[in-house]
Amino acid sequence: MDAQTILIILLAILSGEFLLDQGLSFLNKKRFKSPIPALLQGLYKDENYKKSQAYNEENSKFGLLSSGFSFILTVAVLASGFLGGLDEWLRGFGLEGTPLALAFFGIVFLGSDLLSLPFSYYHTFTIEEKYGFNKTSPKVFFMDKLKGYVLMALLGGGLISLLLWLVNTIGQDFWLWFWGVISVFMLLLNMFYTSLIVPLFNKLTPLEDGELRQAIEDYCKSVDFPLTNIFILDGSKRSTKANAFFSGIGKNKKVVLYDTLVDKHTTEELVAVLAHEVGHYKHRHIIWSMTLGILQIGLMLFVLSLMINNDGLSQALGANQMGIHLNLVAFSMLFSPVSTLTGILMNILSRKNEYEADAYARDTYNGEPLGDALKKLSTDNLSNLTPHPAYVFVNHSHPTLLERLEALLKK
Ligand SMILES: [Zn+2]
């Protein structure tokens, strides 16, 4: 395939995805003013419902603006052959091979991140601030950025160097080896996420002895789920929005509750939320989604191996000689429709898993406090109660609040 055709395909993919995204957001937006379903009546006090509508409206406008900006920018970068020019400029300093690739990705990553910085700053300090969610200070905001860059340089840079080394020493079969490395990397990341990555950004404190700890331990004993690592995370440092998550496998399991979650919920509600998370473990959802994630990466790397040395990809980006780093960028764009598709399939699976975890919490603990907790989480976060089904189908990893409450009532 010649470079011109590849460039046209890249632009078509980019436009198609932008249109799909905006089309779904548009459908969703038309639903913001829908009447509240009977089961959710009384959830929002009148003024709060108006506030949630305004919040969703504002976020949707902001989404159009920021993704419109990045769409136009990407089209301009592609059409002008900017990336090929950047490659040539860097080669002018005598760079080649891995150093060239690292410099190239460093500049592309930093450039695009700095261009999106005003958007994320505005989102945090204007929109989130206006609706009372933001607790971040500019200092924390920029420190987070800096730490993110260092992590990205170490992990991303390390993986890219390894990939290039494998391509150069093994040739087309590099993908099998790299697949193995990535799989181990993902496993390690999952195992050490709470002990290595989270502490870089937040403080974790073991949950003190008391009513909550006792209730959690009692529940875990009742379902034969050994859990001793329960931590509180200072989420209130950044936002009032609440969350909870599990990480680790085998004996290394840890549960992390945001302080904002603990503050706003009763002990019963917190145990119910935890029971939902235990449900994910008992149904082996974690192992399954990780396995599927690894299979997806394998597919992606295999397809990559078919075009890693294709001159046309580099030329489509405006370069006059082949560069593996250029091919990686072009490939990631060419592959994105497949990623979108697998993303939709993973969301379908994830929504099914959420129902199962909810049912597990209902059957082994109590569905009522779980329903109460879900309602509180939705209203505290000013969630849109009536999203469009097509939007949910593509974008949501969780069923809507209404669907979950209805399912909890069914036995
Ligand atoms: Zn869940």
PDB file of N, CA and C in Angstrom, residues 108-154:
ATOM      1  N   VAL A 108       7.033  13.952  21.482  1.00  0.00           N
ATOM      2  CA  VAL A 108       5.618  13.803  21.113  1.00  0.00           C
ATOM      3  C   VAL A 108       4.743  13.736  22.364  1.00  0.00           C
ATOM      4  N   PHE A 109       5.194  12.946  23.355  1.00  0.00           N
ATOM      5  CA  PHE A 109       4.405  12.792  24.577  1.00  0.00           C
ATOM      6  C   PHE A 109       4.305  14.113  25.341  1.00  0.00           C
ATOM      7  N   LEU A 110       5.461  14.743  25.544  1.00  0.00           N
ATOM      8  CA  LEU A 110       5.498  15.983  26.311  1.00  0.00           C
ATOM      9  C   LEU A 110       4.711  17.088  25.595  1.00  0.00           C
ATOM     10  N   GLY A 111       4.902  17.160  24.269  1.00  0.00           N
ATOM     11  CA  GLY A 111       4.196  18.170  23.491  1.00  0.00           C
ATOM     12  C   GLY A 111       2.697  18.014  23.610  1.00  0.00           C
ATOM     13  N   SER A 112       2.202  16.797  23.414  1.00  0.00           N
ATOM     14  CA  SER A 112       0.750  16.629  23.434  1.00  0.00           C
ATOM     15  C   SER A 112       0.219  16.803  24.848  1.00  0.00           C
ATOM     16  N   ASP A 113       1.017  16.394  25.848  1.00  0.00           N
ATOM     17  CA  ASP A 113       0.543  16.570  27.217  1.00  0.00           C
ATOM     18  C   ASP A 113       0.494  18.046  27.601  1.00  0.00           C
ATOM     19  N   LEU A 114       1.499  18.814  27.196  1.00  0.00           N
ATOM     20  CA  LEU A 114       1.502  20.243  27.525  1.00  0.00           C
ATOM     21  C   LEU A 114       0.360  20.979  26.820  1.00  0.00           C
ATOM     22  N   LEU A 115       0.033  20.528  25.599  1.00  0.00           N
ATOM     23  CA  LEU A 115      -1.076  21.169  24.883  1.00  0.00           C
ATOM     24  C   LEU A 115      -2.415  20.864  25.551  1.00  0.00           C
ATOM     25  N   SER A 116      -2.514  19.695  26.186  1.00  0.00           N
ATOM     26  CA  SER A 116      -3.793  19.362  26.827  1.00  0.00           C
ATOM     27  C   SER A 116      -3.845  19.885  28.266  1.00  0.00           C
ATOM     28  N   LEU A 117      -2.699  20.369  28.755  1.00  0.00           N
ATOM     29  CA  LEU A 117      -2.633  20.855  30.136  1.00  0.00           C
ATOM     30  C   LEU A 117      -3.651  21.958  30.464  1.00  0.00           C
ATOM     31  N   PRO A 118      -3.774  22.990  29.614  1.00  0.00           N
ATOM     32  CA  PRO A 118      -4.758  24.031  29.946  1.00  0.00           C
ATOM     33  C   PRO A 118      -6.176  23.451  30.094  1.00  0.00           C
ATOM     34  N   PHE A 119      -6.486  22.429  29.309  1.00  0.00           N
ATOM     35  CA  PHE A 119      -7.813  21.824  29.392  1.00  0.00           C
ATOM     36  C   PHE A 119      -8.015  21.128  30.735  1.00  0.00           C
ATOM     37  N   SER A 120      -7.018  20.303  31.134  1.00  0.00           N
ATOM     38  CA  SER A 120      -7.231  19.578  32.385  1.00  0.00           C
ATOM     39  C   SER A 120      -7.176  20.545  33.574  1.00  0.00           C
ATOM     40  N   TYR A 121      -6.371  21.616  33.455  1.00  0.00           N
ATOM     41  CA  TYR A 121      -6.315  22.618  34.526  1.00  0.00           C
ATOM     42  C   TYR A 121      -7.677  23.301  34.662  1.00  0.00           C
ATOM     43  N   TYR A 122      -8.239  23.674  33.533  1.00  0.00           N
ATOM     44  CA  TYR A 122      -9.553  24.334  33.534  1.00  0.00           C
ATOM     45  C   TYR A 122     -10.618  23.390  34.113  1.00  0.00           C
ATOM     46  N   HIS A 123     -10.561  22.119  33.696  1.00  0.00           N
ATOM     47  CA  HIS A 123     -11.560  21.158  34.169  1.00  0.00           C
ATOM     48  C   HIS A 123     -11.517  21.023  35.686  1.00  0.00           C
ATOM     49  N   THR A 124     -10.295  20.910  36.244  1.00  0.00           N
ATOM     50  CA  THR A 124     -10.157  20.736  37.690  1.00  0.00           C
ATOM     51  C   THR A 124     -10.496  22.013  38.451  1.00  0.00           C
ATOM     52  N   PHE A 125      -9.899  23.134  38.023  1.00  0.00           N
ATOM     53  CA  PHE A 125      -9.993  24.339  38.848  1.00  0.00           C
ATOM     54  C   PHE A 125     -11.160  25.243  38.487  1.00  0.00           C
ATOM     55  N   THR A 126     -11.852  24.969  37.392  1.00  0.00           N
ATOM     56  CA  THR A 126     -13.035  25.769  37.096  1.00  0.00           C
ATOM     57  C   THR A 126     -14.309  24.935  37.224  1.00  0.00           C
ATOM     58  N   ILE A 127     -14.414  23.843  36.432  1.00  0.00           N
ATOM     59  CA  ILE A 127     -15.670  23.077  36.470  1.00  0.00           C
ATOM     60  C   ILE A 127     -15.821  22.313  37.793  1.00  0.00           C
ATOM     61  N   GLU A 128     -14.839  21.464  38.126  1.00  0.00           N
ATOM     62  CA  GLU A 128     -14.938  20.680  39.357  1.00  0.00           C
ATOM     63  C   GLU A 128     -15.029  21.593  40.584  1.00  0.00           C
ATOM     64  N   GLU A 129     -14.316  22.706  40.527  1.00  0.00           N
ATOM     65  CA  GLU A 129     -14.322  23.680  41.621  1.00  0.00           C
ATOM     66  C   GLU A 129     -15.723  24.272  41.814  1.00  0.00           C
ATOM     67  N   LYS A 130     -16.328  24.657  40.685  1.00  0.00           N
ATOM     68  CA  LYS A 130     -17.638  25.314  40.715  1.00  0.00           C
ATOM     69  C   LYS A 130     -18.693  24.416  41.358  1.00  0.00           C
ATOM     70  N   TYR A 131     -18.581  23.091  41.150  1.00  0.00           N
ATOM     71  CA  TYR A 131     -19.600  22.192  41.701  1.00  0.00           C
ATOM     72  C   TYR A 131     -19.155  21.574  43.031  1.00  0.00           C
ATOM     73  N   GLY A 132     -18.078  22.119  43.586  1.00  0.00           N
ATOM     74  CA  GLY A 132     -17.676  21.718  44.931  1.00  0.00           C
ATOM     75  C   GLY A 132     -16.922  20.402  45.019  1.00  0.00           C
ATOM     76  N   PHE A 133     -16.437  19.876  43.890  1.00  0.00           N
ATOM     77  CA  PHE A 133     -15.722  18.599  43.937  1.00  0.00           C
ATOM     78  C   PHE A 133     -14.223  18.770  44.187  1.00  0.00           C
ATOM     79  N   ASN A 134     -13.686  19.879  43.684  1.00  0.00           N
ATOM     80  CA  ASN A 134     -12.221  19.994  43.700  1.00  0.00           C
ATOM     81  C   ASN A 134     -11.634  20.297  45.075  1.00  0.00           C
ATOM     82  N   LYS A 135     -10.610  19.542  45.441  1.00  0.00           N
ATOM     83  CA  LYS A 135      -9.867  19.818  46.676  1.00  0.00           C
ATOM     84  C   LYS A 135      -8.377  19.957  46.363  1.00  0.00           C
ATOM     85  N   THR A 136      -8.025  19.843  45.070  1.00  0.00           N
ATOM     86  CA  THR A 136      -6.623  19.910  44.669  1.00  0.00           C
ATOM     87  C   THR A 136      -6.114  21.339  44.702  1.00  0.00           C
ATOM     88  N   SER A 137      -4.880  21.507  45.115  1.00  0.00           N
ATOM     89  CA  SER A 137      -4.253  22.816  44.993  1.00  0.00           C
ATOM     90  C   SER A 137      -3.393  22.773  43.736  1.00  0.00           C
ATOM     91  N   PRO A 138      -3.109  23.961  43.148  1.00  0.00           N
ATOM     92  CA  PRO A 138      -2.242  23.951  41.959  1.00  0.00           C
ATOM     93  C   PRO A 138      -0.928  23.214  42.228  1.00  0.00           C
ATOM     94  N   LYS A 139      -0.423  23.320  43.465  1.00  0.00           N
ATOM     95  CA  LYS A 139       0.843  22.663  43.784  1.00  0.00           C
ATOM     96  C   LYS A 139       0.708  21.141  43.637  1.00  0.00           C
ATOM     97  N   VAL A 140      -0.363  20.575  44.219  1.00  0.00           N
ATOM     98  CA  VAL A 140      -0.578  19.123  44.111  1.00  0.00           C
ATOM     99  C   VAL A 140      -0.784  18.741  42.642  1.00  0.00           C
ATOM    100  N   PHE A 141      -1.543  19.571  41.939  1.00  0.00           N
ATOM    101  CA  PHE A 141      -1.825  19.321  40.520  1.00  0.00           C
ATOM    102  C   PHE A 141      -0.531  19.194  39.710  1.00  0.00           C
ATOM    103  N   PHE A 142       0.381  20.162  39.903  1.00  0.00           N
ATOM    104  CA  PHE A 142       1.618  20.138  39.109  1.00  0.00           C
ATOM    105  C   PHE A 142       2.595  19.065  39.599  1.00  0.00           C
ATOM    106  N   MET A 143       2.586  18.796  40.910  1.00  0.00           N
ATOM    107  CA  MET A 143       3.429  17.710  41.411  1.00  0.00           C
ATOM    108  C   MET A 143       2.975  16.377  40.812  1.00  0.00           C
ATOM    109  N   ASP A 144       1.651  16.179  40.716  1.00  0.00           N
ATOM    110  CA  ASP A 144       1.114  14.956  40.102  1.00  0.00           C
ATOM    111  C   ASP A 144       1.628  14.814  38.669  1.00  0.00           C
ATOM    112  N   LYS A 145       1.592  15.943  37.948  1.00  0.00           N
ATOM    113  CA  LYS A 145       2.063  15.942  36.560  1.00  0.00           C
ATOM    114  C   LYS A 145       3.516  15.490  36.497  1.00  0.00           C
ATOM    115  N   LEU A 146       4.321  16.112  37.357  1.00  0.00           N
ATOM    116  CA  LEU A 146       5.760  15.842  37.366  1.00  0.00           C
ATOM    117  C   LEU A 146       6.040  14.368  37.674  1.00  0.00           C
ATOM    118  N   LYS A 147       5.368  13.854  38.704  1.00  0.00           N
ATOM    119  CA  LYS A 147       5.553  12.444  39.065  1.00  0.00           C
ATOM    120  C   LYS A 147       5.120  11.545  37.922  1.00  0.00           C
ATOM    121  N   GLY A 148       4.016  11.921  37.265  1.00  0.00           N
ATOM    122  CA  GLY A 148       3.525  11.160  36.117  1.00  0.00           C
ATOM    123  C   GLY A 148       4.577  11.109  35.013  1.00  0.00           C
ATOM    124  N   TYR A 149       5.224  12.250  34.767  1.00  0.00           N
ATOM    125  CA  TYR A 149       6.260  12.296  33.722  1.00  0.00           C
ATOM    126  C   TYR A 149       7.420  11.365  34.063  1.00  0.00           C
ATOM    127  N   VAL A 150       7.844  11.396  35.337  1.00  0.00           N
ATOM    128  CA  VAL A 150       8.971  10.545  35.733  1.00  0.00           C
ATOM    129  C   VAL A 150       8.611   9.067  35.561  1.00  0.00           C
ATOM    130  N   LEU A 151       7.405   8.706  36.018  1.00  0.00           N
ATOM    131  CA  LEU A 151       6.944   7.322  35.877  1.00  0.00           C
ATOM    132  C   LEU A 151       6.912   6.911  34.410  1.00  0.00           C
ATOM    133  N   MET A 152       6.364   7.831  33.592  1.00  0.00           N
ATOM    134  CA  MET A 152       6.231   7.568  32.164  1.00  0.00           C
ATOM    135  C   MET A 152       7.615   7.375  31.526  1.00  0.00           C
ATOM    136  N   ALA A 153       8.547   8.226  31.919  1.00  0.00           N
ATOM    137  CA  ALA A 153       9.899   8.137  31.347  1.00  0.00           C
ATOM    138  C   ALA A 153      10.541   6.806  31.729  1.00  0.00           C
ATOM    139  N   LEU A 154      10.377   6.410  33.001  1.00  0.00           N
ATOM    140  CA  LEU A 154      11.010   5.167  33.448  1.00  0.00           C
ATOM    141  C   LEU A 154      10.342   3.938  32.843  1.00  0.00           C
TER     142      LEU A 154
END
